[in-house]
Amino acid sequence: MTTKTTWPVARVLRDRDAGLYLCGVVVSGFGTSALWLASGVWVKDLTGSDGLAALCLLAMWLPTLAGPLLGTLADRGRRRPLLIGVNLLLGALLLALLRVDAPEDLWLLYAVLFVYGAAGVVHDAAESALVATAVEPSLLGDFNGLRMTATEGMKLLAPLAGAGLYAAHGGAGVALLDAATFVLAAGLYALLRVREETPAPPAGIPRRRSAEGVRYLWADPVLRPLVLAGGATMLCAGLNGAMVYAVVDGLGHSPAYTGVLYAVQGAGSVAVGLLSGPALRHLGAQRFAASGIVLLALAVALRAVPSEPVALVCGGAIGMGLPAVLIAALTSVQRQTPGALLGRVTATAHMLMFTPNVAGLAAGAALVELVDHRLVLVVLGVALLVPAAALCAPGAGAVPHR
């Protein structure tokens, strides 16, 4: 019998369904991270164009804008069969990339990446809803932290593996690897023992059903400030990310040193994932998120200091601070939202939080050519204090996570 003194993370890992979920996240996340890197390199090799290579990331992110609409698919039926089907679909879809071997075939690559992104929106919404059903509510923060740890861990390993596989076998080899990971993930989801009620048949106009998730999130006094703070934070994070090459240049290193900073940042994200459950229980969602944003603000501003030790410490602090608001928001969505709406609300929250990151990256890419990056970093650090202060303000709807 599990006692209350058992470390919550250990309780999550001992739970059969939670363990299978995390294995599925690791497996599919490995393939996704490898493909994300390889697709851009693939296009660059075929065309020599940086712009066309960047379109790969845009193709994968663009479907996020349709989050409220795509999220309705996660609420129309049982989520476990949907997850299995989406993973098998993606596994089969990726086989189409075996035909890409010339510049005139790039339309197929972009089309596959677009569908890949759309299926990912549905997948994430269904997974979040099913997790809320399968995992004990008091352990949702710990689970989401472990999910972040697994995801960031794959970002540290998968790009290296993807680059090696691409060098040896080309883009087709990476596509085959990713397809295999989705088939394996489908098998893991098939082993889940989750009991789900079949939802009632959808009623009303589809557009109105999609808008229900937006209305619910916006009206909730806990979710709205968290998601808005997450979006503002991710916008600033995107701008900060666009400055990384200028930071490396200021340190006197080659662009390859960027990989070191990203590795340190990933290690910070792995650490905060392990600590997020206890932090949520002790601080509550709003204060946990605000604390992470403040840490992020300090780290971003201090990146303006041209010092290698400072840059490394700031990289780890950014990795620890940035995920806090995302974990807090997702956990609160799972706790606060009725099951029938959870897919739509999750997809809406993802859209509002992650789309600004892409906008920030694009704006930062232009801004870094026009303004001294050190000034931009200091301004970003100050700007990040605004969403942190908003979460701490009276009436922000803070509730403890027990």
mmCIF file of C-alpha atoms in Angstrom:
data_model
loop_
_atom_site.group_PDB
_atom_site.id
_atom_site.type_symbol
_atom_site.label_atom_id
_atom_site.label_comp_id
_atom_site.label_asym_id
_atom_site.label_seq_id
_atom_site.Cartn_x
_atom_site.Cartn_y
_atom_site.Cartn_z
ATOM 1 C CA MET A 1 0.000 0.000 0.000
ATOM 2 C CA THR A 2 1.337 3.442 -0.977
ATOM 3 C CA THR A 3 1.775 5.771 1.968
ATOM 4 C CA LYS A 4 1.359 9.518 1.987
ATOM 5 C CA THR A 5 5.056 9.903 2.768
ATOM 6 C CA THR A 6 6.083 8.342 -0.554
ATOM 7 C CA TRP A 7 7.813 10.815 -2.840
ATOM 8 C CA PRO A 8 5.086 11.990 -5.267
ATOM 9 C CA VAL A 9 7.336 11.533 -8.309
ATOM 10 C CA ALA A 10 7.877 7.920 -7.272
ATOM 11 C CA ARG A 11 4.098 7.478 -6.945
ATOM 12 C CA VAL A 12 3.656 8.749 -10.496
ATOM 13 C CA LEU A 13 6.334 6.437 -11.855
ATOM 14 C CA ARG A 14 4.837 3.449 -10.031
ATOM 15 C CA ASP A 15 1.436 4.067 -11.604
ATOM 16 C CA ARG A 16 1.129 1.771 -14.624
ATOM 17 C CA ASP A 17 -0.862 4.134 -16.840
ATOM 18 C CA ALA A 18 1.230 7.180 -15.933
ATOM 19 C CA GLY A 19 4.379 5.214 -16.723
ATOM 20 C CA LEU A 20 3.002 4.189 -20.111
ATOM 21 C CA TYR A 21 2.069 7.792 -20.869
ATOM 22 C CA LEU A 22 5.581 8.965 -20.074
ATOM 23 C CA CYS A 23 7.102 6.220 -22.193
ATOM 24 C CA GLY A 24 4.882 7.328 -25.069
ATOM 25 C CA VAL A 25 6.004 10.940 -24.581
ATOM 26 C CA VAL A 26 9.669 9.901 -24.609
ATOM 27 C CA VAL A 27 9.319 7.710 -27.706
ATOM 28 C CA SER A 28 7.283 10.086 -29.874
ATOM 29 C CA GLY A 29 9.177 13.133 -28.576
ATOM 30 C CA PHE A 30 12.449 11.565 -29.659
ATOM 31 C CA GLY A 31 11.208 11.117 -33.220
ATOM 32 C CA THR A 32 9.628 14.577 -33.369
ATOM 33 C CA SER A 33 12.764 16.358 -32.156
ATOM 34 C CA ALA A 34 14.910 14.427 -34.629
ATOM 35 C CA LEU A 35 12.599 15.299 -37.536
ATOM 36 C CA TRP A 36 12.343 18.941 -36.482
ATOM 37 C CA LEU A 37 16.097 19.337 -36.900
ATOM 38 C CA ALA A 38 16.489 17.110 -39.957
ATOM 39 C CA SER A 39 13.689 18.685 -42.000
ATOM 40 C CA GLY A 40 15.361 22.091 -42.050
ATOM 41 C CA VAL A 41 18.761 20.595 -42.861
ATOM 42 C CA TRP A 42 17.104 18.494 -45.579
ATOM 43 C CA VAL A 43 15.607 21.567 -47.268
ATOM 44 C CA LYS A 44 18.859 23.510 -46.894
ATOM 45 C CA ASP A 45 20.783 20.688 -48.602
ATOM 46 C CA LEU A 46 18.288 20.471 -51.462
ATOM 47 C CA THR A 47 17.924 24.197 -52.116
ATOM 48 C CA GLY A 48 20.675 26.099 -50.301
ATOM 49 C CA SER A 49 17.973 28.486 -49.025
ATOM 50 C CA ASP A 50 17.776 29.498 -45.353
ATOM 51 C CA GLY A 51 14.293 30.925 -45.916
ATOM 52 C CA LEU A 52 12.889 27.706 -47.343
ATOM 53 C CA ALA A 53 14.502 25.765 -44.494
ATOM 54 C CA ALA A 54 12.804 28.058 -41.965
ATOM 55 C CA LEU A 55 9.426 27.324 -43.590
ATOM 56 C CA CYS A 56 9.627 23.806 -42.128
ATOM 57 C CA LEU A 57 9.164 25.201 -38.630
ATOM 58 C CA LEU A 58 6.364 27.477 -39.836
ATOM 59 C CA ALA A 59 4.547 24.545 -41.486
ATOM 60 C CA MET A 60 4.617 22.592 -38.233
ATOM 61 C CA TRP A 61 3.481 25.540 -36.080
ATOM 62 C CA LEU A 62 0.820 27.057 -38.329
ATOM 63 C CA PRO A 63 -1.957 24.567 -37.374
ATOM 64 C CA THR A 64 -1.667 25.755 -33.765
ATOM 65 C CA LEU A 65 -3.683 28.810 -34.835
ATOM 66 C CA ALA A 66 -6.644 26.479 -35.427
ATOM 67 C CA GLY A 67 -6.346 25.056 -31.901
ATOM 68 C CA PRO A 68 -9.959 25.719 -30.775
ATOM 69 C CA LEU A 69 -11.307 24.040 -33.934
ATOM 70 C CA LEU A 70 -8.931 21.064 -33.883
ATOM 71 C CA GLY A 71 -9.506 20.625 -30.154
ATOM 72 C CA THR A 72 -13.154 19.761 -30.799
ATOM 73 C CA LEU A 73 -11.964 16.467 -32.311
ATOM 74 C CA ALA A 74 -10.515 15.500 -28.941
ATOM 75 C CA ASP A 75 -13.920 16.032 -27.287
ATOM 76 C CA ARG A 76 -16.087 14.132 -29.783
ATOM 77 C CA GLY A 77 -15.168 10.593 -28.743
ATOM 78 C CA ARG A 78 -13.049 8.503 -26.417
ATOM 79 C CA ARG A 79 -9.516 9.821 -26.223
ATOM 80 C CA ARG A 80 -7.507 6.577 -26.039
ATOM 81 C CA PRO A 81 -8.661 5.259 -29.453
ATOM 82 C CA LEU A 82 -8.091 8.734 -30.874
ATOM 83 C CA LEU A 83 -4.504 8.790 -29.603
ATOM 84 C CA ILE A 84 -3.845 5.366 -31.075
ATOM 85 C CA GLY A 85 -5.338 6.393 -34.408
ATOM 86 C CA VAL A 86 -3.427 9.693 -34.589
ATOM 87 C CA ASN A 87 -0.116 7.973 -33.897
ATOM 88 C CA LEU A 88 -0.755 5.320 -36.539
ATOM 89 C CA LEU A 89 -1.819 8.004 -39.017
ATOM 90 C CA LEU A 90 1.380 9.938 -38.441
ATOM 91 C CA GLY A 91 3.454 6.788 -38.756
ATOM 92 C CA ALA A 92 1.901 6.071 -42.157
ATOM 93 C CA LEU A 93 2.033 9.718 -43.254
ATOM 94 C CA LEU A 94 5.769 9.997 -42.683
ATOM 95 C CA LEU A 95 6.417 7.204 -45.172
ATOM 96 C CA ALA A 96 5.428 9.667 -47.909
ATOM 97 C CA LEU A 97 8.680 11.530 -47.203
ATOM 98 C CA LEU A 98 10.616 8.638 -48.725
ATOM 99 C CA ARG A 99 9.732 10.188 -52.114
ATOM 100 C CA VAL A 100 11.397 13.521 -51.331
ATOM 101 C CA ASP A 101 14.790 13.659 -53.050
ATOM 102 C CA ALA A 102 14.739 16.833 -55.181
ATOM 103 C CA PRO A 103 13.721 20.500 -54.808
ATOM 104 C CA GLU A 104 10.521 19.935 -56.797
ATOM 105 C CA ASP A 105 9.399 17.428 -54.131
ATOM 106 C CA LEU A 106 9.476 19.968 -51.315
ATOM 107 C CA TRP A 107 5.732 20.634 -51.569
ATOM 108 C CA LEU A 108 5.246 17.100 -50.255
ATOM 109 C CA LEU A 109 7.562 17.712 -47.300
ATOM 110 C CA TYR A 110 5.742 20.932 -46.382
ATOM 111 C CA ALA A 111 2.342 19.248 -46.740
ATOM 112 C CA VAL A 112 3.390 16.380 -44.480
ATOM 113 C CA LEU A 113 4.791 18.785 -41.886
ATOM 114 C CA PHE A 114 1.557 20.803 -41.941
ATOM 115 C CA VAL A 115 -0.586 17.698 -41.353
ATOM 116 C CA TYR A 116 1.983 16.603 -38.762
ATOM 117 C CA GLY A 117 1.442 19.861 -36.899
ATOM 118 C CA ALA A 118 -2.355 19.638 -37.110
ATOM 119 C CA ALA A 119 -2.347 16.049 -35.857
ATOM 120 C CA GLY A 120 -0.042 17.158 -33.054
ATOM 121 C CA VAL A 121 -2.602 19.730 -31.870
ATOM 122 C CA VAL A 122 -5.296 17.037 -31.714
ATOM 123 C CA HIS A 123 -2.881 14.593 -30.083
ATOM 124 C CA ASP A 124 -1.823 17.015 -27.335
ATOM 125 C CA ALA A 125 -5.424 17.977 -26.574
ATOM 126 C CA ALA A 126 -6.556 14.338 -26.364
ATOM 127 C CA GLU A 127 -3.545 13.344 -24.291
ATOM 128 C CA SER A 128 -4.076 16.159 -21.783
ATOM 129 C CA ALA A 129 -7.735 15.209 -21.408
ATOM 130 C CA LEU A 130 -6.961 11.522 -20.962
ATOM 131 C CA VAL A 131 -4.213 12.240 -18.439
ATOM 132 C CA ALA A 132 -6.688 14.238 -16.345
ATOM 133 C CA THR A 133 -8.864 11.114 -16.257
ATOM 134 C CA ALA A 134 -6.132 8.584 -15.557
ATOM 135 C CA VAL A 135 -3.803 10.381 -13.133
ATOM 136 C CA GLU A 136 -4.750 11.202 -9.555
ATOM 137 C CA PRO A 137 -5.586 14.936 -9.371
ATOM 138 C CA SER A 138 -3.085 15.590 -6.581
ATOM 139 C CA LEU A 139 -0.321 14.168 -8.785
ATOM 140 C CA LEU A 140 -1.103 16.090 -11.978
ATOM 141 C CA GLY A 141 1.563 18.686 -11.229
ATOM 142 C CA ASP A 142 4.155 15.971 -10.669
ATOM 143 C CA PHE A 143 3.101 14.206 -13.867
ATOM 144 C CA ASN A 144 3.274 17.366 -15.957
ATOM 145 C CA GLY A 145 6.673 18.143 -14.475
ATOM 146 C CA LEU A 146 7.922 14.682 -15.394
ATOM 147 C CA ARG A 147 6.449 15.138 -18.859
ATOM 148 C CA MET A 148 8.447 18.356 -19.195
ATOM 149 C CA THR A 149 11.557 16.532 -17.968
ATOM 150 C CA ALA A 150 11.029 13.778 -20.545
ATOM 151 C CA THR A 151 10.379 16.248 -23.356
ATOM 152 C CA GLU A 152 13.416 18.386 -22.571
ATOM 153 C CA GLY A 153 15.561 15.289 -22.125
ATOM 154 C CA MET A 154 14.646 14.221 -25.636
ATOM 155 C CA LYS A 155 15.553 17.675 -26.942
ATOM 156 C CA LEU A 156 19.033 17.133 -25.557
ATOM 157 C CA LEU A 157 19.494 13.712 -27.147
ATOM 158 C CA ALA A 158 17.300 13.513 -30.238
ATOM 159 C CA PRO A 159 18.856 16.335 -32.333
ATOM 160 C CA LEU A 160 22.268 14.686 -32.037
ATOM 161 C CA ALA A 161 20.837 11.306 -33.002
ATOM 162 C CA GLY A 162 18.824 12.880 -35.818
ATOM 163 C CA ALA A 163 21.867 14.697 -37.158
ATOM 164 C CA GLY A 164 23.885 11.491 -37.112
ATOM 165 C CA LEU A 165 21.142 9.502 -38.793
ATOM 166 C CA TYR A 166 20.664 12.226 -41.399
ATOM 167 C CA ALA A 167 24.383 12.254 -42.168
ATOM 168 C CA ALA A 168 24.355 8.476 -42.616
ATOM 169 C CA HIS A 169 21.019 7.865 -44.361
ATOM 170 C CA GLY A 170 19.566 11.244 -45.330
ATOM 171 C CA GLY A 171 16.142 12.640 -44.554
ATOM 172 C CA ALA A 172 14.413 9.383 -45.465
ATOM 173 C CA GLY A 173 16.238 7.629 -42.644
ATOM 174 C CA VAL A 174 15.024 10.190 -40.105
ATOM 175 C CA ALA A 175 11.458 9.920 -41.471
ATOM 176 C CA LEU A 176 11.564 6.146 -41.008
ATOM 177 C CA LEU A 177 12.810 6.577 -37.442
ATOM 178 C CA ASP A 178 10.011 9.017 -36.643
ATOM 179 C CA ALA A 179 7.412 6.712 -38.220
ATOM 180 C CA ALA A 180 8.658 3.835 -36.077
ATOM 181 C CA THR A 181 8.420 5.936 -32.896
ATOM 182 C CA PHE A 182 4.768 6.767 -33.622
ATOM 183 C CA VAL A 183 3.894 3.125 -34.199
ATOM 184 C CA LEU A 184 5.578 2.236 -30.913
ATOM 185 C CA ALA A 185 3.762 5.058 -29.126
ATOM 186 C CA ALA A 186 0.447 3.771 -30.502
ATOM 187 C CA GLY A 187 1.257 0.377 -29.000
ATOM 188 C CA LEU A 188 1.973 1.959 -25.620
ATOM 189 C CA TYR A 189 -1.322 3.859 -25.644
ATOM 190 C CA ALA A 190 -3.111 0.616 -26.556
ATOM 191 C CA LEU A 191 -1.841 -0.899 -23.280
ATOM 192 C CA LEU A 192 -3.537 1.772 -21.151
ATOM 193 C CA ARG A 193 -6.310 0.594 -18.824
ATOM 194 C CA VAL A 194 -8.305 3.791 -18.736
ATOM 195 C CA ARG A 195 -12.074 3.605 -18.515
ATOM 196 C CA GLU A 196 -13.745 6.299 -20.574
ATOM 197 C CA GLU A 197 -17.379 7.157 -20.971
ATOM 198 C CA THR A 198 -18.508 7.665 -24.556
ATOM 199 C CA PRO A 199 -19.347 11.383 -24.918
ATOM 200 C CA ALA A 200 -22.832 12.445 -25.905
ATOM 201 C CA PRO A 201 -23.285 13.190 -29.613
ATOM 202 C CA PRO A 202 -22.198 16.766 -30.414
ATOM 203 C CA ALA A 203 -24.981 19.283 -30.602
ATOM 204 C CA GLY A 204 -25.092 22.729 -32.142
ATOM 205 C CA ILE A 205 -23.141 24.442 -34.891
ATOM 206 C CA PRO A 206 -19.491 23.264 -35.103
ATOM 207 C CA ARG A 207 -18.207 26.840 -34.923
ATOM 208 C CA ARG A 208 -20.086 27.421 -31.678
ATOM 209 C CA ARG A 209 -18.772 24.149 -30.224
ATOM 210 C CA SER A 210 -15.227 25.281 -31.028
ATOM 211 C CA ALA A 211 -15.857 28.639 -29.363
ATOM 212 C CA GLU A 212 -17.039 26.985 -26.136
ATOM 213 C CA GLY A 213 -13.446 26.246 -25.160
ATOM 214 C CA VAL A 214 -12.437 29.865 -25.740
ATOM 215 C CA ARG A 215 -15.396 31.183 -23.733
ATOM 216 C CA TYR A 216 -14.773 28.823 -20.824
ATOM 217 C CA LEU A 217 -11.075 29.659 -20.605
ATOM 218 C CA TRP A 218 -11.673 33.394 -20.862
ATOM 219 C CA ALA A 219 -14.370 33.377 -18.170
ATOM 220 C CA ASP A 220 -12.354 31.344 -15.660
ATOM 221 C CA PRO A 221 -10.594 33.634 -13.137
ATOM 222 C CA VAL A 222 -7.782 31.106 -12.591
ATOM 223 C CA LEU A 223 -7.078 29.997 -16.151
ATOM 224 C CA ARG A 224 -7.278 33.329 -17.956
ATOM 225 C CA PRO A 225 -4.437 35.107 -16.065
ATOM 226 C CA LEU A 226 -2.238 32.011 -16.200
ATOM 227 C CA VAL A 227 -2.670 31.490 -19.935
ATOM 228 C CA LEU A 228 -2.225 35.195 -20.721
ATOM 229 C CA ALA A 229 0.912 35.270 -18.598
ATOM 230 C CA GLY A 230 2.112 32.178 -20.426
ATOM 231 C CA GLY A 231 1.555 33.831 -23.805
ATOM 232 C CA ALA A 232 3.344 37.021 -22.769
ATOM 233 C CA THR A 233 6.233 34.993 -21.360
ATOM 234 C CA MET A 234 6.553 32.894 -24.510
ATOM 235 C CA LEU A 235 6.542 36.053 -26.664
ATOM 236 C CA CYS A 236 9.485 37.400 -24.671
ATOM 237 C CA ALA A 237 11.129 33.971 -24.738
ATOM 238 C CA GLY A 238 10.930 33.979 -28.527
ATOM 239 C CA LEU A 239 12.567 37.407 -28.693
ATOM 240 C CA ASN A 240 15.226 36.202 -26.265
ATOM 241 C CA GLY A 241 15.850 33.074 -28.326
ATOM 242 C CA ALA A 242 16.494 35.162 -31.416
ATOM 243 C CA MET A 243 19.329 36.931 -29.537
ATOM 244 C CA VAL A 244 21.275 33.771 -28.758
ATOM 245 C CA TYR A 245 23.691 33.999 -31.694
ATOM 246 C CA ALA A 246 24.452 37.622 -30.834
ATOM 247 C CA VAL A 247 25.113 36.557 -27.226
ATOM 248 C CA VAL A 248 27.492 33.843 -28.421
ATOM 249 C CA ASP A 249 29.234 36.302 -30.718
ATOM 250 C CA GLY A 250 29.666 38.692 -27.793
ATOM 251 C CA LEU A 251 31.381 35.909 -25.851
ATOM 252 C CA GLY A 252 33.865 35.468 -28.692
ATOM 253 C CA HIS A 253 32.743 31.936 -29.592
ATOM 254 C CA SER A 254 31.701 30.369 -32.878
ATOM 255 C CA PRO A 255 27.974 29.768 -33.553
ATOM 256 C CA ALA A 256 28.467 26.109 -32.575
ATOM 257 C CA TYR A 257 28.722 27.263 -28.934
ATOM 258 C CA THR A 258 24.980 27.862 -29.093
ATOM 259 C CA GLY A 259 24.588 24.115 -28.616
ATOM 260 C CA VAL A 260 26.318 24.378 -25.232
ATOM 261 C CA LEU A 261 23.912 27.089 -24.070
ATOM 262 C CA TYR A 262 20.902 25.085 -25.243
ATOM 263 C CA ALA A 263 22.212 21.994 -23.461
ATOM 264 C CA VAL A 264 22.562 23.926 -20.188
ATOM 265 C CA GLN A 265 19.066 25.357 -20.677
ATOM 266 C CA GLY A 266 17.688 21.879 -21.270
ATOM 267 C CA ALA A 267 19.333 20.645 -18.076
ATOM 268 C CA GLY A 268 17.582 23.438 -16.169
ATOM 269 C CA SER A 269 14.227 22.397 -17.634
ATOM 270 C CA VAL A 270 14.853 18.787 -16.628
ATOM 271 C CA ALA A 271 15.536 19.935 -13.050
ATOM 272 C CA VAL A 272 12.435 22.117 -12.726
ATOM 273 C CA GLY A 273 10.303 19.290 -14.093
ATOM 274 C CA LEU A 274 11.286 17.147 -11.113
ATOM 275 C CA LEU A 275 10.556 19.962 -8.638
ATOM 276 C CA SER A 276 7.320 21.308 -10.115
ATOM 277 C CA GLY A 277 4.900 19.040 -8.247
ATOM 278 C CA PRO A 278 6.057 20.003 -4.736
ATOM 279 C CA ALA A 279 6.400 23.638 -5.832
ATOM 280 C CA LEU A 280 2.817 23.721 -7.107
ATOM 281 C CA ARG A 281 1.520 22.224 -3.878
ATOM 282 C CA HIS A 282 3.499 24.661 -1.738
ATOM 283 C CA LEU A 283 3.080 27.877 -3.741
ATOM 284 C CA GLY A 284 -0.066 27.362 -5.804
ATOM 285 C CA ALA A 285 -0.209 27.757 -9.571
ATOM 286 C CA GLN A 286 -0.043 31.557 -9.750
ATOM 287 C CA ARG A 287 2.880 32.041 -7.374
ATOM 288 C CA PHE A 288 4.800 29.129 -8.888
ATOM 289 C CA ALA A 289 4.340 30.601 -12.361
ATOM 290 C CA ALA A 290 5.229 34.114 -11.155
ATOM 291 C CA SER A 291 8.383 32.837 -9.442
ATOM 292 C CA GLY A 292 9.497 31.136 -12.645
ATOM 293 C CA ILE A 293 8.849 34.279 -14.706
ATOM 294 C CA VAL A 294 10.870 36.419 -12.266
ATOM 295 C CA LEU A 295 13.774 33.962 -12.488
ATOM 296 C CA LEU A 296 13.487 34.070 -16.274
ATOM 297 C CA ALA A 297 13.435 37.889 -16.252
ATOM 298 C CA LEU A 298 16.635 38.101 -14.209
ATOM 299 C CA ALA A 299 18.396 35.527 -16.370
ATOM 300 C CA VAL A 300 17.393 37.198 -19.644
ATOM 301 C CA ALA A 301 18.555 40.628 -18.460
ATOM 302 C CA LEU A 302 21.871 39.272 -17.166
ATOM 303 C CA ARG A 303 22.620 37.680 -20.542
ATOM 304 C CA ALA A 304 23.597 41.190 -21.578
ATOM 305 C CA VAL A 305 26.770 40.750 -19.479
ATOM 306 C CA PRO A 306 29.532 39.472 -21.822
ATOM 307 C CA SER A 307 30.800 36.778 -19.450
ATOM 308 C CA GLU A 308 30.917 33.057 -20.178
ATOM 309 C CA PRO A 309 30.187 31.927 -16.568
ATOM 310 C CA VAL A 310 27.278 34.371 -16.397
ATOM 311 C CA ALA A 311 25.960 33.112 -19.757
ATOM 312 C CA LEU A 312 26.071 29.502 -18.557
ATOM 313 C CA VAL A 313 24.312 30.296 -15.276
ATOM 314 C CA CYS A 314 21.695 32.333 -17.141
ATOM 315 C CA GLY A 315 21.129 29.464 -19.552
ATOM 316 C CA GLY A 316 20.355 27.102 -16.678
ATOM 317 C CA ALA A 317 18.125 29.714 -15.011
ATOM 318 C CA ILE A 318 16.199 30.299 -18.243
ATOM 319 C CA GLY A 319 15.665 26.549 -18.500
ATOM 320 C CA MET A 320 14.284 26.476 -14.968
ATOM 321 C CA GLY A 321 12.180 29.626 -15.132
ATOM 322 C CA LEU A 322 10.471 29.320 -18.504
ATOM 323 C CA PRO A 323 8.661 25.968 -18.014
ATOM 324 C CA ALA A 324 7.125 27.007 -14.689
ATOM 325 C CA VAL A 325 4.277 29.036 -16.190
ATOM 326 C CA LEU A 326 3.609 26.343 -18.811
ATOM 327 C CA ILE A 327 3.406 23.559 -16.220
ATOM 328 C CA ALA A 328 1.243 25.693 -13.933
ATOM 329 C CA ALA A 329 -1.148 26.642 -16.737
ATOM 330 C CA LEU A 330 -1.523 23.116 -18.139
ATOM 331 C CA THR A 331 -2.047 21.588 -14.695
ATOM 332 C CA SER A 332 -4.679 24.212 -13.888
ATOM 333 C CA VAL A 333 -6.462 23.564 -17.192
ATOM 334 C CA GLN A 334 -6.634 19.867 -16.347
ATOM 335 C CA ARG A 335 -7.917 20.573 -12.838
ATOM 336 C CA GLN A 336 -10.392 23.361 -13.597
ATOM 337 C CA THR A 337 -12.003 22.202 -16.850
ATOM 338 C CA PRO A 338 -14.936 19.777 -17.167
ATOM 339 C CA GLY A 339 -13.975 16.626 -19.052
ATOM 340 C CA ALA A 340 -16.361 17.295 -21.936
ATOM 341 C CA LEU A 341 -14.564 20.580 -22.725
ATOM 342 C CA LEU A 342 -11.005 19.626 -21.861
ATOM 343 C CA GLY A 343 -9.800 18.966 -25.406
ATOM 344 C CA ARG A 344 -10.990 22.335 -26.689
ATOM 345 C CA VAL A 345 -9.748 24.292 -23.670
ATOM 346 C CA THR A 346 -6.336 22.592 -23.824
ATOM 347 C CA ALA A 347 -5.950 23.323 -27.552
ATOM 348 C CA THR A 348 -7.022 26.938 -26.985
ATOM 349 C CA ALA A 349 -4.527 27.347 -24.138
ATOM 350 C CA HIS A 350 -1.761 25.901 -26.313
ATOM 351 C CA MET A 351 -2.644 28.305 -29.118
ATOM 352 C CA LEU A 352 -2.598 31.346 -26.822
ATOM 353 C CA MET A 353 0.662 30.347 -25.137
ATOM 354 C CA PHE A 354 2.785 28.914 -27.943
ATOM 355 C CA THR A 355 1.842 31.014 -30.987
ATOM 356 C CA PRO A 356 3.420 34.165 -29.450
ATOM 357 C CA ASN A 357 6.724 32.275 -29.238
ATOM 358 C CA VAL A 358 6.837 31.942 -33.035
ATOM 359 C CA ALA A 359 5.932 35.621 -33.415
ATOM 360 C CA GLY A 360 8.692 36.523 -30.968
ATOM 361 C CA LEU A 361 11.268 34.493 -32.871
ATOM 362 C CA ALA A 362 10.284 36.192 -36.136
ATOM 363 C CA ALA A 363 10.321 39.692 -34.603
ATOM 364 C CA GLY A 364 13.587 39.002 -32.804
ATOM 365 C CA ALA A 365 15.261 37.855 -36.015
ATOM 366 C CA ALA A 366 14.580 41.311 -37.490
ATOM 367 C CA LEU A 367 15.236 43.260 -34.280
ATOM 368 C CA VAL A 368 18.675 41.773 -33.639
ATOM 369 C CA GLU A 369 19.882 43.320 -36.915
ATOM 370 C CA LEU A 370 18.681 46.789 -35.930
ATOM 371 C CA VAL A 371 19.283 47.167 -32.180
ATOM 372 C CA ASP A 372 22.108 46.200 -29.830
ATOM 373 C CA HIS A 373 21.140 42.819 -28.418
ATOM 374 C CA ARG A 374 22.212 43.848 -24.903
ATOM 375 C CA LEU A 375 19.630 46.627 -24.842
ATOM 376 C CA VAL A 376 16.953 44.224 -26.101
ATOM 377 C CA LEU A 377 17.792 41.694 -23.376
ATOM 378 C CA VAL A 378 17.572 44.280 -20.588
ATOM 379 C CA VAL A 379 14.241 45.576 -21.918
ATOM 380 C CA LEU A 380 12.918 42.004 -22.147
ATOM 381 C CA GLY A 381 13.952 41.334 -18.567
ATOM 382 C CA VAL A 382 11.974 44.351 -17.385
ATOM 383 C CA ALA A 383 8.993 43.481 -19.606
ATOM 384 C CA LEU A 384 8.811 39.970 -18.149
ATOM 385 C CA LEU A 385 8.180 41.415 -14.709
ATOM 386 C CA VAL A 386 4.791 42.675 -15.935
ATOM 387 C CA PRO A 387 3.087 39.236 -16.307
ATOM 388 C CA ALA A 388 4.766 38.123 -13.065
ATOM 389 C CA ALA A 389 3.299 41.121 -11.237
ATOM 390 C CA ALA A 390 -0.117 40.497 -12.801
ATOM 391 C CA LEU A 391 -0.161 36.958 -11.389
ATOM 392 C CA CYS A 392 0.712 38.248 -7.922
ATOM 393 C CA ALA A 393 -1.869 41.042 -7.972
ATOM 394 C CA PRO A 394 -4.944 40.756 -5.731
ATOM 395 C CA GLY A 395 -7.843 39.136 -7.566
ATOM 396 C CA ALA A 396 -5.656 37.047 -9.852
ATOM 397 C CA GLY A 397 -7.645 34.008 -8.786
ATOM 398 C CA ALA A 398 -4.867 32.136 -7.025
ATOM 399 C CA VAL A 399 -5.832 28.786 -5.575
ATOM 400 C CA PRO A 400 -3.550 26.271 -3.844
ATOM 401 C CA HIS A 401 -2.714 22.970 -5.522
ATOM 402 C CA ARG A 402 -3.149 20.330 -2.893
#
